[in-house]
Amino acid sequence: MAVGDFNGDGNFDIVAASGFGVSALLGSGDGTLQAPLAYPLNFETFNIAVGDFNEDGKPDAAVTSFYLDEVEILLGNGEGSFETGASYPASGASTALAMAVADFNRDGHPDLAITTRNSVDVYLGNGDGTFGPGVNVAAGVSALFLAVGDFNNDGWPDLAVANQGDSSVSILTNTTAAPKP
């Protein structure tokens, strides 16, 4: 699940990867949610992340598929539903699992990081809902979860990756960055 204001009413909403689609549960502002709005997809969804990928002021979603080894970009229309954007393959025959959104190259556009079994793919956003080719960075065995933070205190976002296969955490420092201004 992920949180955003998907219908522009100022209330928090939830979007969830659910079976063969995405469901948006719009918040009422009183702690309750409205009935889910289903957005069907042609693949079984696994994980979801939110960012304004086309920079139109409306939250969009990125959805991974455990079986298709790709990430699908869904562009929010500001009413709680989405239209299909571009799809991007995970590196090699890896499975796309967890995701995080940050501006890794600090160009003002949201980027995506996706765990893909033993590595992380980083896709740099173009600001129009599309991304450049994924750059693959090695992590530990069975990279499963990830989090964004500035772990070396240089002012640039880095990644922490939880590796299930060897019970470790990999810190991937951002090497695309110039020295802190």
mmCIF file of C-alpha atoms in Angstrom:
data_model
loop_
_atom_site.group_PDB
_atom_site.id
_atom_site.type_symbol
_atom_site.label_atom_id
_atom_site.label_comp_id
_atom_site.label_asym_id
_atom_site.label_seq_id
_atom_site.Cartn_x
_atom_site.Cartn_y
_atom_site.Cartn_z
ATOM 1 C CA MET A 1 0.000 0.000 0.000
ATOM 2 C CA ALA A 2 0.954 3.626 -0.402
ATOM 3 C CA VAL A 3 -0.623 6.930 0.644
ATOM 4 C CA GLY A 4 -1.403 10.085 -1.346
ATOM 5 C CA ASP A 5 -4.228 12.476 -2.163
ATOM 6 C CA PHE A 6 -5.392 10.806 -5.363
ATOM 7 C CA ASN A 7 -8.582 12.835 -5.852
ATOM 8 C CA GLY A 8 -7.309 16.276 -4.800
ATOM 9 C CA ASP A 9 -9.732 16.798 -1.897
ATOM 10 C CA GLY A 10 -7.030 17.340 0.739
ATOM 11 C CA ASN A 11 -7.688 13.979 2.460
ATOM 12 C CA PHE A 12 -5.248 11.092 2.584
ATOM 13 C CA ASP A 13 -6.164 8.192 0.323
ATOM 14 C CA ILE A 14 -4.701 4.708 0.007
ATOM 15 C CA VAL A 15 -3.688 2.903 -3.157
ATOM 16 C CA ALA A 16 -2.970 -0.814 -2.958
ATOM 17 C CA ALA A 17 -1.616 -3.499 -5.242
ATOM 18 C CA SER A 18 -4.398 -6.061 -5.141
ATOM 19 C CA GLY A 19 -4.474 -9.194 -7.237
ATOM 20 C CA PHE A 20 -4.671 -8.325 -10.922
ATOM 21 C CA GLY A 21 -4.937 -4.597 -10.419
ATOM 22 C CA VAL A 22 -4.731 -1.580 -8.180
ATOM 23 C CA SER A 23 -7.398 -0.343 -5.787
ATOM 24 C CA ALA A 24 -7.776 3.251 -4.647
ATOM 25 C CA LEU A 25 -9.526 3.754 -1.313
ATOM 26 C CA LEU A 26 -10.419 7.421 -1.057
ATOM 27 C CA GLY A 27 -10.314 8.968 2.402
ATOM 28 C CA SER A 28 -13.350 10.755 3.767
ATOM 29 C CA GLY A 29 -11.353 12.978 6.101
ATOM 30 C CA ASP A 30 -12.910 11.446 9.210
ATOM 31 C CA GLY A 31 -10.749 8.328 9.452
ATOM 32 C CA THR A 32 -12.920 6.242 7.148
ATOM 33 C CA LEU A 33 -12.389 5.137 3.572
ATOM 34 C CA GLN A 34 -14.851 4.955 0.704
ATOM 35 C CA ALA A 35 -15.473 1.757 -1.244
ATOM 36 C CA PRO A 36 -12.438 0.756 -3.340
ATOM 37 C CA LEU A 37 -12.126 2.002 -6.903
ATOM 38 C CA ALA A 38 -10.652 -0.891 -8.867
ATOM 39 C CA TYR A 39 -8.181 -0.341 -11.670
ATOM 40 C CA PRO A 40 -7.644 -3.710 -13.414
ATOM 41 C CA LEU A 41 -4.312 -4.675 -14.940
ATOM 42 C CA ASN A 42 -3.244 -7.612 -17.086
ATOM 43 C CA PHE A 43 -0.784 -8.941 -14.509
ATOM 44 C CA GLU A 44 -0.690 -9.891 -10.852
ATOM 45 C CA THR A 45 0.574 -6.917 -8.863
ATOM 46 C CA PHE A 46 3.095 -7.224 -6.046
ATOM 47 C CA ASN A 47 4.194 -3.828 -4.708
ATOM 48 C CA ILE A 48 3.313 -0.162 -5.217
ATOM 49 C CA ALA A 49 4.996 3.219 -4.719
ATOM 50 C CA VAL A 50 3.704 6.758 -5.205
ATOM 51 C CA GLY A 51 5.291 9.836 -6.785
ATOM 52 C CA ASP A 52 4.341 12.632 -9.160
ATOM 53 C CA PHE A 53 6.218 11.065 -12.062
ATOM 54 C CA ASN A 54 4.814 13.352 -14.787
ATOM 55 C CA GLU A 55 4.935 16.428 -12.526
ATOM 56 C CA ASP A 56 1.319 17.501 -13.137
ATOM 57 C CA GLY A 57 0.581 17.936 -9.421
ATOM 58 C CA LYS A 58 -1.377 14.648 -9.249
ATOM 59 C CA PRO A 59 0.116 11.571 -7.587
ATOM 60 C CA ASP A 60 0.989 8.655 -9.849
ATOM 61 C CA ALA A 61 1.800 5.051 -8.964
ATOM 62 C CA ALA A 62 4.501 2.587 -9.921
ATOM 63 C CA VAL A 63 3.477 -1.066 -9.627
ATOM 64 C CA THR A 64 5.682 -4.146 -9.706
ATOM 65 C CA SER A 65 4.687 -7.590 -10.883
ATOM 66 C CA PHE A 66 6.248 -10.591 -9.171
ATOM 67 C CA TYR A 67 5.837 -12.743 -12.264
ATOM 68 C CA LEU A 68 6.430 -10.331 -15.168
ATOM 69 C CA ASP A 69 9.735 -8.892 -13.901
ATOM 70 C CA GLU A 70 8.739 -5.325 -14.681
ATOM 71 C CA VAL A 71 7.394 -2.108 -13.262
ATOM 72 C CA GLU A 72 4.308 -0.406 -14.696
ATOM 73 C CA ILE A 73 3.765 3.344 -14.360
ATOM 74 C CA LEU A 74 0.156 4.412 -13.721
ATOM 75 C CA LEU A 75 -0.556 8.119 -14.191
ATOM 76 C CA GLY A 76 -3.098 9.585 -11.778
ATOM 77 C CA ASN A 77 -5.942 11.620 -13.255
ATOM 78 C CA GLY A 78 -6.727 13.509 -10.031
ATOM 79 C CA GLU A 79 -10.086 11.747 -9.549
ATOM 80 C CA GLY A 80 -8.824 8.574 -7.859
ATOM 81 C CA SER A 81 -8.216 6.507 -10.981
ATOM 82 C CA PHE A 82 -5.236 5.969 -13.264
ATOM 83 C CA GLU A 83 -4.276 5.581 -16.890
ATOM 84 C CA THR A 84 -1.538 3.260 -18.022
ATOM 85 C CA GLY A 85 1.840 4.801 -18.728
ATOM 86 C CA ALA A 86 5.069 3.075 -19.702
ATOM 87 C CA SER A 87 6.441 -0.292 -18.533
ATOM 88 C CA TYR A 88 10.076 -0.962 -17.658
ATOM 89 C CA PRO A 89 11.752 -4.374 -17.377
ATOM 90 C CA ALA A 90 13.677 -5.407 -14.296
ATOM 91 C CA SER A 91 17.311 -6.241 -14.990
ATOM 92 C CA GLY A 92 17.976 -9.664 -16.468
ATOM 93 C CA ALA A 93 15.569 -12.361 -15.369
ATOM 94 C CA SER A 94 15.177 -10.803 -11.937
ATOM 95 C CA THR A 95 11.925 -10.336 -10.141
ATOM 96 C CA ALA A 96 10.861 -6.760 -9.351
ATOM 97 C CA LEU A 97 10.024 -6.616 -5.649
ATOM 98 C CA ALA A 98 10.195 -3.575 -3.340
ATOM 99 C CA MET A 99 10.328 0.043 -4.508
ATOM 100 C CA ALA A 100 11.323 3.469 -3.253
ATOM 101 C CA VAL A 101 10.905 6.918 -4.780
ATOM 102 C CA ALA A 102 13.511 9.684 -4.381
ATOM 103 C CA ASP A 103 15.373 12.216 -6.502
ATOM 104 C CA PHE A 104 18.645 10.273 -6.649
ATOM 105 C CA ASN A 105 20.403 12.583 -9.141
ATOM 106 C CA ARG A 106 18.868 15.783 -7.692
ATOM 107 C CA ASP A 107 17.551 17.046 -11.017
ATOM 108 C CA GLY A 108 14.116 17.811 -9.549
ATOM 109 C CA HIS A 109 12.440 14.711 -11.041
ATOM 110 C CA PRO A 110 11.335 11.685 -8.978
ATOM 111 C CA ASP A 111 13.335 8.516 -9.625
ATOM 112 C CA LEU A 112 12.609 4.856 -8.798
ATOM 113 C CA ALA A 113 14.704 2.212 -7.059
ATOM 114 C CA ILE A 114 13.499 -1.399 -7.269
ATOM 115 C CA THR A 115 14.942 -4.486 -5.605
ATOM 116 C CA THR A 116 15.451 -7.310 -8.103
ATOM 117 C CA ARG A 117 16.534 -10.390 -6.111
ATOM 118 C CA ASN A 118 20.296 -9.796 -5.672
ATOM 119 C CA SER A 119 20.485 -6.204 -6.852
ATOM 120 C CA VAL A 120 18.693 -2.880 -7.164
ATOM 121 C CA ASP A 121 17.640 -1.216 -10.410
ATOM 122 C CA VAL A 122 17.601 2.603 -10.343
ATOM 123 C CA TYR A 123 15.510 4.351 -13.000
ATOM 124 C CA LEU A 124 16.081 8.101 -13.376
ATOM 125 C CA GLY A 125 12.869 10.011 -14.050
ATOM 126 C CA ASN A 126 12.518 12.385 -16.981
ATOM 127 C CA GLY A 127 9.736 14.427 -15.350
ATOM 128 C CA ASP A 128 7.154 13.482 -17.978
ATOM 129 C CA GLY A 129 6.076 10.098 -16.588
ATOM 130 C CA THR A 130 8.901 8.215 -18.299
ATOM 131 C CA PHE A 131 12.233 6.950 -17.026
ATOM 132 C CA GLY A 132 15.648 6.287 -18.510
ATOM 133 C CA PRO A 133 17.037 2.753 -18.672
ATOM 134 C CA GLY A 134 17.601 1.061 -15.331
ATOM 135 C CA VAL A 135 21.074 1.084 -13.829
ATOM 136 C CA ASN A 136 21.729 -2.160 -11.951
ATOM 137 C CA VAL A 137 23.620 -2.057 -8.633
ATOM 138 C CA ALA A 138 24.620 -5.248 -6.789
ATOM 139 C CA ALA A 139 23.191 -5.817 -3.308
ATOM 140 C CA GLY A 140 23.170 -8.887 -1.022
ATOM 141 C CA VAL A 141 21.537 -12.272 -1.467
ATOM 142 C CA SER A 142 17.764 -12.054 -2.050
ATOM 143 C CA ALA A 143 17.446 -8.261 -1.774
ATOM 144 C CA LEU A 144 13.908 -7.883 -0.526
ATOM 145 C CA PHE A 145 13.207 -4.500 1.083
ATOM 146 C CA LEU A 146 14.732 -1.053 0.714
ATOM 147 C CA ALA A 147 14.646 2.368 2.313
ATOM 148 C CA VAL A 148 15.976 5.769 1.277
ATOM 149 C CA GLY A 149 18.163 7.902 3.541
ATOM 150 C CA ASP A 150 21.344 9.970 3.509
ATOM 151 C CA PHE A 151 23.496 7.341 5.229
ATOM 152 C CA ASN A 152 26.883 8.992 4.592
ATOM 153 C CA ASN A 153 25.669 12.535 5.348
ATOM 154 C CA ASP A 154 26.688 13.991 1.979
ATOM 155 C CA GLY A 155 23.288 15.525 1.172
ATOM 156 C CA TRP A 156 22.379 12.901 -1.459
ATOM 157 C CA PRO A 157 19.854 10.051 -1.099
ATOM 158 C CA ASP A 158 21.349 6.588 -0.554
ATOM 159 C CA LEU A 159 19.677 3.161 -0.240
ATOM 160 C CA ALA A 160 19.553 0.594 2.543
ATOM 161 C CA VAL A 161 18.663 -2.873 1.257
ATOM 162 C CA ALA A 162 17.510 -5.738 3.493
ATOM 163 C CA ASN A 163 18.845 -9.007 2.114
ATOM 164 C CA GLN A 164 16.783 -11.978 3.195
ATOM 165 C CA GLY A 165 19.105 -14.658 1.790
ATOM 166 C CA ASP A 166 22.130 -13.747 3.918
ATOM 167 C CA SER A 167 20.372 -11.841 6.744
ATOM 168 C CA SER A 168 22.292 -8.658 5.990
ATOM 169 C CA VAL A 169 21.707 -5.019 5.156
ATOM 170 C CA SER A 170 23.549 -3.409 2.244
ATOM 171 C CA ILE A 171 24.117 0.343 2.241
ATOM 172 C CA LEU A 172 24.317 1.568 -1.362
ATOM 173 C CA THR A 173 25.795 5.056 -1.334
ATOM 174 C CA ASN A 174 24.835 7.355 -4.169
ATOM 175 C CA THR A 175 27.793 7.484 -6.574
ATOM 176 C CA THR A 176 26.040 9.666 -9.166
ATOM 177 C CA ALA A 177 26.330 12.604 -6.819
ATOM 178 C CA ALA A 178 28.780 15.471 -6.835
ATOM 179 C CA PRO A 179 30.151 16.761 -3.515
ATOM 180 C CA LYS A 180 27.623 18.459 -1.269
ATOM 181 C CA PRO A 181 27.160 22.112 -2.278
#
